[in-house]
Structures are given as structure tokens and as C-alpha cells.
Coordinates of C-alpha atoms and ligand atoms in Angstrom, one line a residue:
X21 CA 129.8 147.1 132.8
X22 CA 130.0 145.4 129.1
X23 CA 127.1 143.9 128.0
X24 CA 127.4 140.1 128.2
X25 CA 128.3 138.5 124.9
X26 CA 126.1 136.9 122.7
X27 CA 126.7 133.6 123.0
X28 CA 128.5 131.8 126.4
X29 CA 127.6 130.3 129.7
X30 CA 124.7 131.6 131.4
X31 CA 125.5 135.5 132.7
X32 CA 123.8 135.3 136.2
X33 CA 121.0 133.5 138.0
X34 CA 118.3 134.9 135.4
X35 CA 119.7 133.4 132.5
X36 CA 120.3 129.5 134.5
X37 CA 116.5 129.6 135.3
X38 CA 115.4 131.3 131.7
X39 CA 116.9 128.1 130.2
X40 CA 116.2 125.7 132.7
X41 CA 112.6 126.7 132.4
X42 CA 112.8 126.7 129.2
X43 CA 114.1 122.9 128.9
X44 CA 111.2 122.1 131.5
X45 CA 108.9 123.6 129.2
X46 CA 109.8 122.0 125.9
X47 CA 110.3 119.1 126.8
X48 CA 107.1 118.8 129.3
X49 CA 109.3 117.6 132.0
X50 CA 109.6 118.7 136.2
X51 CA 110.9 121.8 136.4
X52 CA 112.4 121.1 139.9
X53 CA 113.6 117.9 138.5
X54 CA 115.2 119.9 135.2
X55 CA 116.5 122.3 137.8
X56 CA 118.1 119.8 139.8
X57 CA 119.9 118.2 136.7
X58 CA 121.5 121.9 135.3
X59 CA 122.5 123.0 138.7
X60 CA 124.7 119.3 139.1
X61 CA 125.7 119.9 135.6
X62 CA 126.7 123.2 136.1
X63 CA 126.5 126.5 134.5
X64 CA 130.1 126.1 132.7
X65 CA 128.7 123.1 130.8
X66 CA 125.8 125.7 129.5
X67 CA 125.5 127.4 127.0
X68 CA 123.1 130.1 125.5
X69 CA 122.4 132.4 123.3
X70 CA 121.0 136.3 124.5
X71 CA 119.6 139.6 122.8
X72 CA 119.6 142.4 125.2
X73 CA 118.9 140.7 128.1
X74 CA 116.3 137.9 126.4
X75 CA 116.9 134.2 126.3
X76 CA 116.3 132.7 122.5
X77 CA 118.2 129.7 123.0
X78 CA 120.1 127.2 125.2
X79 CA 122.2 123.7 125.2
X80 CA 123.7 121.5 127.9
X81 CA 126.8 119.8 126.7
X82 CA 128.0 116.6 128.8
X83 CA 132.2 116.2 128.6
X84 CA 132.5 112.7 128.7
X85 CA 134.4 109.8 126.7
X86 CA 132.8 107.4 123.5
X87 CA 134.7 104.2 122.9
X88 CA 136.1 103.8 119.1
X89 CA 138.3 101.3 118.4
X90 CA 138.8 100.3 122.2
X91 CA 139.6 103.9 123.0
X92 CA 137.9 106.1 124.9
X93 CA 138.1 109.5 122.9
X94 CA 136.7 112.6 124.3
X95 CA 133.3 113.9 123.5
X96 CA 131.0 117.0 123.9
X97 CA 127.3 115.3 124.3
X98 CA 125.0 117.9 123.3
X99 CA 121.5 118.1 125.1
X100 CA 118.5 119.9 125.8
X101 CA 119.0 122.1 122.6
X102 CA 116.3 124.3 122.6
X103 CA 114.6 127.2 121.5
X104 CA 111.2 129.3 122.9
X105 CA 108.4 128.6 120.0
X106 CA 108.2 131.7 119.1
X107 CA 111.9 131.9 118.0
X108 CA 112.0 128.6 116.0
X109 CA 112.7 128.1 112.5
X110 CA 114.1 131.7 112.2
X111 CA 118.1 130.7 112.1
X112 CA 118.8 131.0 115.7
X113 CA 119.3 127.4 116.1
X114 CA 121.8 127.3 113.7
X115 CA 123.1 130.2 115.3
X116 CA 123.5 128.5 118.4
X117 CA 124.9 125.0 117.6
X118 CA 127.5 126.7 114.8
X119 CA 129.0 128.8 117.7
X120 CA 129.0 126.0 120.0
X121 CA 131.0 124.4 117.0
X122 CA 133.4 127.0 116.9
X123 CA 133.9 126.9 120.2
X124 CA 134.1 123.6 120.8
X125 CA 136.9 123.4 117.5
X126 CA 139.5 125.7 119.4
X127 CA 139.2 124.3 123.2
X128 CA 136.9 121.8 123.4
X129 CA 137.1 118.1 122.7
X130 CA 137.6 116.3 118.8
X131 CA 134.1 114.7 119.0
X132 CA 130.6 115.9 119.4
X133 CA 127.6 113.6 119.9
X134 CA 123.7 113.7 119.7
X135 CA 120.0 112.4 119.8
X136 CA 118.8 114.7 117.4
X137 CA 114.6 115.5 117.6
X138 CA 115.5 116.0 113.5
X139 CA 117.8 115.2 111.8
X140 CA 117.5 118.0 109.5
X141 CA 118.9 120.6 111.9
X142 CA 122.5 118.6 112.5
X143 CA 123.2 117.1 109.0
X144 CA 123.0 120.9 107.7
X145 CA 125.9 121.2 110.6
X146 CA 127.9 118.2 109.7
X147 CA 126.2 115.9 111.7
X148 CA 125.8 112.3 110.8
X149 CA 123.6 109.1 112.1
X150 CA 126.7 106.7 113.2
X151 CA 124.9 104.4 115.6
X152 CA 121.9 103.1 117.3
X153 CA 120.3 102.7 121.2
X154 CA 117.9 99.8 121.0
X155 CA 115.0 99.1 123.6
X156 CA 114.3 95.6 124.4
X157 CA 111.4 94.4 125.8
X158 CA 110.3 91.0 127.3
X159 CA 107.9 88.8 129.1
X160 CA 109.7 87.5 132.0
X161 CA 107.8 84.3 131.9
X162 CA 109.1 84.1 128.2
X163 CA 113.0 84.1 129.3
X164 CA 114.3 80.1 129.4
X165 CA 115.7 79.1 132.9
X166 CA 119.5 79.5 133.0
X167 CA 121.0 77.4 135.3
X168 CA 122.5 78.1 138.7
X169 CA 125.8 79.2 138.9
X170 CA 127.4 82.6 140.4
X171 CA 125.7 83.7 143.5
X172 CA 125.2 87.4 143.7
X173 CA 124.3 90.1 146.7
X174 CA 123.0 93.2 146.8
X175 CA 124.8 96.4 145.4
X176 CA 126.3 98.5 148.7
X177 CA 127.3 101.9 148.6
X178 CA 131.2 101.0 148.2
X179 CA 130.6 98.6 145.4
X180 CA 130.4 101.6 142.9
X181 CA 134.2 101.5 142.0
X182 CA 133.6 98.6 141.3
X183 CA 130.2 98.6 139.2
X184 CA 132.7 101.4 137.2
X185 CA 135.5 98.8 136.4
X186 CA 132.8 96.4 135.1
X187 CA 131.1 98.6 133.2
X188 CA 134.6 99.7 131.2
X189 CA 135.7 96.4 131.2
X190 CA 132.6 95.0 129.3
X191 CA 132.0 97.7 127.1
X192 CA 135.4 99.7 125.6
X193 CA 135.8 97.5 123.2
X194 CA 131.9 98.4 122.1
X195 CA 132.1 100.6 119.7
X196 CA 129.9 104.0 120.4
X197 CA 129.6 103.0 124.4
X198 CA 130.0 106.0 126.7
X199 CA 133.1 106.5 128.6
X200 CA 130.5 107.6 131.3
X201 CA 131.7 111.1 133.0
X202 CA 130.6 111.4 136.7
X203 CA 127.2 113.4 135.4
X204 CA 126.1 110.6 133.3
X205 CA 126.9 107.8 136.4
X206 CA 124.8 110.3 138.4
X207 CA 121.6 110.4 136.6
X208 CA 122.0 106.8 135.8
X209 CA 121.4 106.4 139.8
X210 CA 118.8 109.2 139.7
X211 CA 115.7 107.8 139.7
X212 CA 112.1 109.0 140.0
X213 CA 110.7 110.0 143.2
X214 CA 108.5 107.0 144.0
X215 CA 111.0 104.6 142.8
X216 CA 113.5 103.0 144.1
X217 CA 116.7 101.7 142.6
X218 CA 117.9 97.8 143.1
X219 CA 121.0 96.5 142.9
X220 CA 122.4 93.2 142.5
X221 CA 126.4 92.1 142.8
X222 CA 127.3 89.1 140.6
X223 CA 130.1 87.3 142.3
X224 CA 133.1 85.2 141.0
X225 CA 135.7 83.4 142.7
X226 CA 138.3 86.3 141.9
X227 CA 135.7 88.7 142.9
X228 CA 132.6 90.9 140.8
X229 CA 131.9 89.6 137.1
X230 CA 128.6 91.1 136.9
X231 CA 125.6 93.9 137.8
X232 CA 122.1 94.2 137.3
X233 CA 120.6 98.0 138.6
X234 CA 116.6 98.3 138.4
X235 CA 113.3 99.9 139.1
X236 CA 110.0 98.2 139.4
X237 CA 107.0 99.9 139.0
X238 CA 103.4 98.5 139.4
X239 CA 101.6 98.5 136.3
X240 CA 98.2 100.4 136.5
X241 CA 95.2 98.3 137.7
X242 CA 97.1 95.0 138.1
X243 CA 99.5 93.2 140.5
X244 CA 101.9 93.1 138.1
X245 CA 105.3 94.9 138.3
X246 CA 107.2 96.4 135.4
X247 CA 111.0 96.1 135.1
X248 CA 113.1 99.0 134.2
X249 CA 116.8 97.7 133.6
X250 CA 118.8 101.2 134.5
X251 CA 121.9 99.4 134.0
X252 CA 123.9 95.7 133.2
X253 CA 127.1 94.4 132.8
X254 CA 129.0 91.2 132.9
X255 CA 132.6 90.0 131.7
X256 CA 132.3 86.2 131.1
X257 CA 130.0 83.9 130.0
X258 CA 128.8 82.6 134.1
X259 CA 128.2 86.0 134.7
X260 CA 125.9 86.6 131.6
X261 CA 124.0 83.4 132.9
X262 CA 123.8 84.4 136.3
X263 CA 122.3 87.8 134.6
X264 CA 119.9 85.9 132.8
X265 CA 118.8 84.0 135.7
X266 CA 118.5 87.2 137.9
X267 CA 116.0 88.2 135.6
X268 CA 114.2 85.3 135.1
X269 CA 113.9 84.7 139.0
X270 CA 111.5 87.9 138.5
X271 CA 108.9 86.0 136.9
X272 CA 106.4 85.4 139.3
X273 CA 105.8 89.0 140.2
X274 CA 107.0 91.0 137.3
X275 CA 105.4 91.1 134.0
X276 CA 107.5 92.8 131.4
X277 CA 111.4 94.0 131.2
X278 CA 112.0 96.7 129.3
X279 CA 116.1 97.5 128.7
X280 CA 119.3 98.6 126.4
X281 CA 121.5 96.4 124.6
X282 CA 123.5 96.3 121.4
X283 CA 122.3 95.2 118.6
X284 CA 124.8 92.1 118.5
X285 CA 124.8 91.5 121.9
X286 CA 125.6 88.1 124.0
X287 CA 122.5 89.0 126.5
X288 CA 120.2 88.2 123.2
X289 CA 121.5 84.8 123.3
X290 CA 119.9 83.7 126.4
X291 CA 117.3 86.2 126.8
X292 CA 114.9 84.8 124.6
X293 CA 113.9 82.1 122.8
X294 CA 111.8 82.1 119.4
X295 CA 113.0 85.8 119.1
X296 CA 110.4 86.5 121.7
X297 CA 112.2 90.1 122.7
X298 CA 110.3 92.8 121.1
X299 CA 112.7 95.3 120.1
X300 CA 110.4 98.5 121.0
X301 CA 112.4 101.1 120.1
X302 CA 115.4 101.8 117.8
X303 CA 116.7 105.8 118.1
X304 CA 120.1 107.0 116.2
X305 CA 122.7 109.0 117.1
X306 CA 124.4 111.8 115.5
X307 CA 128.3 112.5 115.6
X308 CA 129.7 115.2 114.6
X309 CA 134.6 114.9 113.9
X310 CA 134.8 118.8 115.1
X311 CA 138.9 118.3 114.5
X312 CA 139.5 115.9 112.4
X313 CA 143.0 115.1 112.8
X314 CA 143.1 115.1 116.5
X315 CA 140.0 112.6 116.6
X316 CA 141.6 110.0 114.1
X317 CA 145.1 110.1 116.3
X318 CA 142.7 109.7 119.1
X319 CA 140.8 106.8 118.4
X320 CA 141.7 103.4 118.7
X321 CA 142.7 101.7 115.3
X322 CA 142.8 97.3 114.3
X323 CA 146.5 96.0 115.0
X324 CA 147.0 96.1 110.8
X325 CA 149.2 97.4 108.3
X326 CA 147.4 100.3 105.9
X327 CA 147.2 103.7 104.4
X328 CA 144.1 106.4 102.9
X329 CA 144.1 109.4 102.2
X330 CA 141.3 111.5 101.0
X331 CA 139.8 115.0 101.2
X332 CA 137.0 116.0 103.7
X333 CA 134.8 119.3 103.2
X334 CA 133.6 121.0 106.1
X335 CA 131.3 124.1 105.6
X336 CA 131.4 125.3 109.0
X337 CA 135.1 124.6 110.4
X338 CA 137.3 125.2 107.5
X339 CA 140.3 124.3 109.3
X340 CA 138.9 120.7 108.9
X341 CA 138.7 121.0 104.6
X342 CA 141.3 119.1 102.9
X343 CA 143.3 115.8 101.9
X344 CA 144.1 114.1 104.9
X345 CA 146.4 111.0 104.9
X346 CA 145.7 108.5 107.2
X347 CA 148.8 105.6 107.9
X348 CA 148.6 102.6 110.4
X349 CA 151.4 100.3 111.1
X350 CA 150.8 97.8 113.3
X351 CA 147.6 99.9 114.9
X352 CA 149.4 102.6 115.3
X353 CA 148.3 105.5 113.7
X354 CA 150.1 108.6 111.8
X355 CA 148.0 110.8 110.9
X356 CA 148.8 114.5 108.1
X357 CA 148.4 116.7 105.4
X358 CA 148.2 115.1 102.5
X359 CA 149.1 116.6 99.5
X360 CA 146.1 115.6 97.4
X361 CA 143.4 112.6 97.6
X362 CA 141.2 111.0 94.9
X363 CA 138.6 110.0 97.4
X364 CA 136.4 113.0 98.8
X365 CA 133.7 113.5 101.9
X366 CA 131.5 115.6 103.7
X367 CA 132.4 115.7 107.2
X368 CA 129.0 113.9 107.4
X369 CA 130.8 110.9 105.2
X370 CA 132.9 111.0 107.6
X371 CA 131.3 111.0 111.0
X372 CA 129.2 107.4 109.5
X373 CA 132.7 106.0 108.9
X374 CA 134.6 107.4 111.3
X375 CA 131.9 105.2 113.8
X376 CA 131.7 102.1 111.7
X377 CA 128.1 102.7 110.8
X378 CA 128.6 102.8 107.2
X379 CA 131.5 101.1 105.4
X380 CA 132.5 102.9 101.9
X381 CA 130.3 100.8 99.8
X382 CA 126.8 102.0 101.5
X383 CA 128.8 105.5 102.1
X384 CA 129.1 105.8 97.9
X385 CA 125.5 104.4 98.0
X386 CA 124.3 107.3 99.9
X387 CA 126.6 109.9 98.4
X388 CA 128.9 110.4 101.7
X389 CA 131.6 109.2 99.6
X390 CA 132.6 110.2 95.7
X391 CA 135.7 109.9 93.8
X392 CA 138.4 106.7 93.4
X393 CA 137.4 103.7 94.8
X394 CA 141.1 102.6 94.9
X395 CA 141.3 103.0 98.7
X396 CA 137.7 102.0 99.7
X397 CA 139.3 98.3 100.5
X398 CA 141.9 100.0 103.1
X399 CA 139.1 102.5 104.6
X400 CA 137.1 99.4 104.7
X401 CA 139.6 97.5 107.1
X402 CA 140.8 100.5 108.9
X403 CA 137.1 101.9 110.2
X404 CA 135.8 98.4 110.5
X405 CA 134.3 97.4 114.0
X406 CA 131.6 96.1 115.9
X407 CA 127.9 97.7 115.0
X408 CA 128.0 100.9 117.1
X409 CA 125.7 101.8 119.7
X410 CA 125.0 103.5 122.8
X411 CA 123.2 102.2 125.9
X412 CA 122.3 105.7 127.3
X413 CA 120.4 108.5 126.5
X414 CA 121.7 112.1 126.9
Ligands
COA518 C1 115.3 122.0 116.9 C2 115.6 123.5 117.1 C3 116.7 123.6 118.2 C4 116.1 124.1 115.8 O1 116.3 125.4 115.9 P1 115.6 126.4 114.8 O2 116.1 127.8 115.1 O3 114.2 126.2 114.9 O4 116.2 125.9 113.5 P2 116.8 126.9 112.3 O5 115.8 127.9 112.0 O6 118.1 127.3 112.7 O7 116.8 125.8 111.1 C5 117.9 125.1 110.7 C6 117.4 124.1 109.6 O8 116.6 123.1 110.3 C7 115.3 123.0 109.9 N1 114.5 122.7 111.0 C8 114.3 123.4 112.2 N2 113.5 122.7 113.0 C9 113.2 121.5 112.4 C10 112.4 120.4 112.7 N3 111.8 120.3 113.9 N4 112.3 119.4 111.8 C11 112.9 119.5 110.6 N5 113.7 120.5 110.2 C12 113.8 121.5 111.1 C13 115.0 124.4 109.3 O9 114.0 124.3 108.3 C14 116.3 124.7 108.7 O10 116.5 124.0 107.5 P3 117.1 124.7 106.1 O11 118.4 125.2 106.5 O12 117.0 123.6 105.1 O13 116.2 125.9 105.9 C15 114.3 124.3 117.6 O14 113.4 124.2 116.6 C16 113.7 123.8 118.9 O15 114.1 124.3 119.9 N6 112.8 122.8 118.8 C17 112.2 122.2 120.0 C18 113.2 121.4 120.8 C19 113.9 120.4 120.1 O16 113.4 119.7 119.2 N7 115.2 120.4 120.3 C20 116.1 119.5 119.7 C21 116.6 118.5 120.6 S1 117.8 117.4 119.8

């Protein structure tokens, strides 16, 4: 029998639990609990890298969709890259997440997508920061009344269709947001052992406008609860209120509520007051245009008349290097060769625009950008979109 190539899906029961201990280890988390998470991700959505029969390295790659431009284009989430101690800093990460490139340039998805532990490691790869996920936290008692409005109920079993269509509805046009694949909707209702996860229905006269999914937890030594927002949504203005007022009905018994939002978002407006929510921690996200034509066709583009060109470098996919021209009519876009181009990138310049996280002026600024200015003004209005983020963590 050949021996199994280098680099693929786990070869066989030994290899699934080398990397899932592996992950467990690293990361100091439950190795039933890691365990539990591969097996539902399955071992296609693995990958690894071997040496006669030894484990040196592993990734778990989530397909799913991110939101650009009000379109959902598809993604490969990388997680739980990691490598045993003693094999670290000797190349094989590089190894690893250059293959998983390679691979994912000739049948996987246009996109690839991070939480990098450095930021080192990716940018080398073409990796650039292109958006934020922002923890809030805030004393219940600090949250203004709302007034009463929509009435909700609690979530049932068959209301996750809809809880879906909310979701979609409130946040495709957020630039960054997860089209959420069934393995991200299923940890987002995994929750730990001793807790239990709530669920409230905010109702309209035309049916749902609204969710709120939570944990409590007691906080050690005290009567107070803790409130762990798993999840929100809402798609008008009475539903945000009725939101607001779901938390603040929390007051008496719960002490502080800790949860995701974007950093322009309408929940701000009436969660606090005296800009009394304490933003508690701000992580950035990595992207990664893996084929770059096929991800600017993909991507949604504003309803406007325009046209760019310029020239991207890519070091590791060099199908990717070269002048690209970029032409929208009416938000449609077209999308070839060009023949030359004054401006030039990095596929790193790229990845920051291509999200809206940096427009060309603090692109040049950083040196993601070099050459003419004469089309910044165009890339300016073509990329331009809300501040991107991501309200979950992969
Ligand atoms: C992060 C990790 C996957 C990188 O793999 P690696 O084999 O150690 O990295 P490589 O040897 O291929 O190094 C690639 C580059 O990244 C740098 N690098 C590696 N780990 C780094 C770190 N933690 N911080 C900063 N730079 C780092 C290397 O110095 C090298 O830089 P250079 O090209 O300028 O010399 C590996 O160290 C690991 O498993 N760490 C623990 C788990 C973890 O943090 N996973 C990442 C989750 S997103």
C-alpha cells in the first residue's frame, strides 16, 4: 500500500485523534469537547501534515460564506492551526498553511479567513488584518429603560428557520458577517455543560423581527448572574427596542452582559448611555483573496459607474501576479487581464481593501499600495462600505 501523502485529510483514526489531541493540548481546552467538535466537522474539512507516520501539524477549515458588498462569497475559515512545541518555528507551519493555499487555489473557495495567534505567520502568506470582532460589556443596571412595545416568547425548536432568516436579513449587508454554514449555527447552540442556552422570539405583527440567545452563569461568591449574549438580531427599529428592553428586564438578577456587535452598530444607540459599554476586547481578522479574479466577480459591488486597474504580486500563488482591471457599470462587475496598471499591491494590499478596512489613502500610508494615485478616487468608491467585522469566532 502507498504511503499516505504528505499533506491531506487525516489517513485513519490515528491521525483524527493525533490532531485532535493535539488542538486539545495547545489550546488547553476539553479533549472530549475538542473531539466532539472535529468528529461534527469532519475529517474532510481536516487537514494535516505527516512524516512517516508522525503528526507535525494540523488545521480545521470551516466552508462557509462572508458578506462583502451584500453578497455572500465563499470562504475557507481556517482554525485550530497548530503545531506540537517541539516542531515550531522550524518551517513546518509555513509548510502547512502554503499547501493548504495551493490547495485551496485550484478547488477550494476564492476567500480564506482567520484569527491569527500572530500575525507574523499569515502576512508572510498574504494574509492581511481586514476587520474587527468587538466584545462589549455592560452593567445591566446601567442600560436606560426602553419602552414597551413588541412582545416576545421563548425560542422553540422549529423557530430555527426562522432565527436563520433573521440573522441573514440583519446582517448581509454587514460587511465581514459570516454567511454561517451549518457547523458554525451548531457550535453557536453548543454550549458548556452546566449551562443552558435561552432563547427569546421577538414578535411583530407580520411575524419574527427579532432574537436574543443567552447563557447565565453565577458569578463566583455572589448572587449575581453573568450574561453571555451567544447570539442577536433584529430588522427594525421596535425590534431593537424590544432587544434593549429584554436585556434591561435582566437587571435585578444579572450583573454584567458581555456580547458582539459592530463597531457602528444601532444596538450602541440604546444600550448605553454616557458611553457606559466597556468595549473589553477588540481582536482582528485576517483575509487572505486566494483567486483573485473569481473573488472580485464574486463580491457584491455599489450600484455605480467606475473602472481600476492595477497589478497585484502574490509570492505564493503566482497565478494571482499581475494587472488586473476591474469595471463596474451600474454594480455590475467585469472583471480581466489588464494589459498593464500604474497602481501596484501585495496581495496583502489587497485583502485590507478588498474588505473595506483600509481605503487607498491609509493603504499608501502603510505601504499596501505604491505607484499612480490616478485611480485611488475610483478604488476608493468601488471598495467603500460599512466598517467590517465579524460577530463570531472560529
Ligand atoms: C503558529 C504556528 C502554527 C506557526 O508555525 P511554525 O512552524 O512555528 O512557524 P514557521 O516556522 O513556519 O514560521 C513562519 C514565520 O512565522 C514566525 N512565527 C512563528 N510563530 C510565531 C509566533 N508565535 N509569533 C510571531 N512569529 C512567529 C517565524 O519566525 C517565521 O517568520 P520568518 O519567516 O520571518 O522567519 C505554530 O508556532 C503553532 O502551532 N503555535 C501554537 C498554536 C498557535 O498559535 N496557532 C495559531 C492559531 S491562529
Amino acid at each position: 500500500m502507498p504511503a499516505p501523502a504528505r499533506y491531506g485529510p487525516p489517513d485513519g483514526n490515528a491521525d483524527f485523534r493525533g490532531y485532535s489531541q493535539l488542538v486539545a493540548a495547545t489550546f488547553g481546552a476539553d479533549p472530549d469537547a475538542i473531539a466532539g467538535w472535529l468528529a461534527d466537522l469532519g475529517t474532510a474539512n481536516i487537514r494535516v501534515l505527516r512524516n512517516n507516520g508522525d503528526l507535525q501539524a494540523g488545521l480545521s477549515i470551516y466552508t462557509m460564506g462572508q458578506y462583502f458588498g451584500g453578497r455572500s462569497v465563499p470562504i475557507w475559515g481556517l482554525a485550530g492551526v497548530v503545531l506540537p512545541p517541539q516542531r515550531r518555528a522550524s518551517g513546518l507551519g509555513r509548510e502547512l498553511l502554503t499547501a493548504c493555499l495551493r490547495e485551496q487555489h485550484k478547488s477550494g473557495p476564492p476567500l480564506a479567513s482567520l484569527f491569527p495567534a500572530s500575525t507574523h505567520v499569515y502576512r508572510a502568506l498574504g494574509y492581511e488584518q481586514a476587520g474587527c470582532r468587538l466584545t462589549a460589556r455592560v452593567r445591566a443596571l446601567d442600560i436606560p429603560a426602553p419602552a414597551a412595545g413588541l412582545s416576545s416568547r421563548a425560542v422553540s425548536a422549529g423557530d430555527w428557520p426562522e432565527i436563520r432568516r433573521l440573522y441573514a436579513q440583519a446582517r448581509a449587508h454587514d460587511t465581514g458577517c459570516l454567511d454561517r454554514s451549518q457547523a458554525i449555527w451548531e457550535r453557536l447552540r453548543r454550549v458548556p455543560p452546566q449551562g443552558m442556552l435561552q432563547g427569546l422570539l421577538i414578535e411583530g405583527a407580520q411575524g419574527p423581527e427579532g432574537y436574543l440567545l443567552f447563557t447565565l452563569a453565577r458569578r463566583d461568591g455572589t448572587l449575581r448572574l453573568d450574561m453571555t449574549v451567544r447570539d442577536w438580531a433584529f430588522v427594525s427599529p421596535r425590534a431593537r427596542d424590544a432587544l434593549l428592553r429584554l436585556l434591561w428586564v435582566q437587571r435585578s438578577v444579572v450583573g454584567e452582559i458581555t456580547l458582539q456587535l459592530g463597531p457602528n452598530d444601532p444596538l450602541l444607540q440604546g444600550l448605553c448611555h454616557d458611553n457606559n459599554a466597556q468595549m473589553v476586547e477588540h481582536l482582528v481578522w485576517m483575509l487572505r483573496v486566494v483567486q483573485v479574479p473569481q473573488a472580485l466577480a464574486a463580491r457584491g459591488w455599489p450600484a455605480i459607474d467606475a473602472e481600476a486597474s492595477f497589478t497585484v504580486t502574490d509570492d505564493q500563488l503566482k497565478e494571482n501576479t499581475g494587472p488586473w482591471r476591474v469595471r463596474l457599470r451600474g454594480g455590475k462587475a467585469s472583471v480581466a487581464k489588464a494589459r498593464a496598471a500604474s497602481v501596484r499591491m501585495h496581495t496583502c494590499g489587497l485583502a485590507a481593501l478588498y474588505s473595506g478596512f483600509m481605503a487607498p489613502p491609509a493603504l499608501r500610508r502603510a505601504g499596501l499600495l505604491q505607484g499612480s494615485d490616478r485611480h485611488d478616487a475610483a478604488l476608493a468608491a468601488m471598495f467603500a462600505g460599512p466598517a467590517p467585522y465579524l460577530l463570531d469566532f472560529f
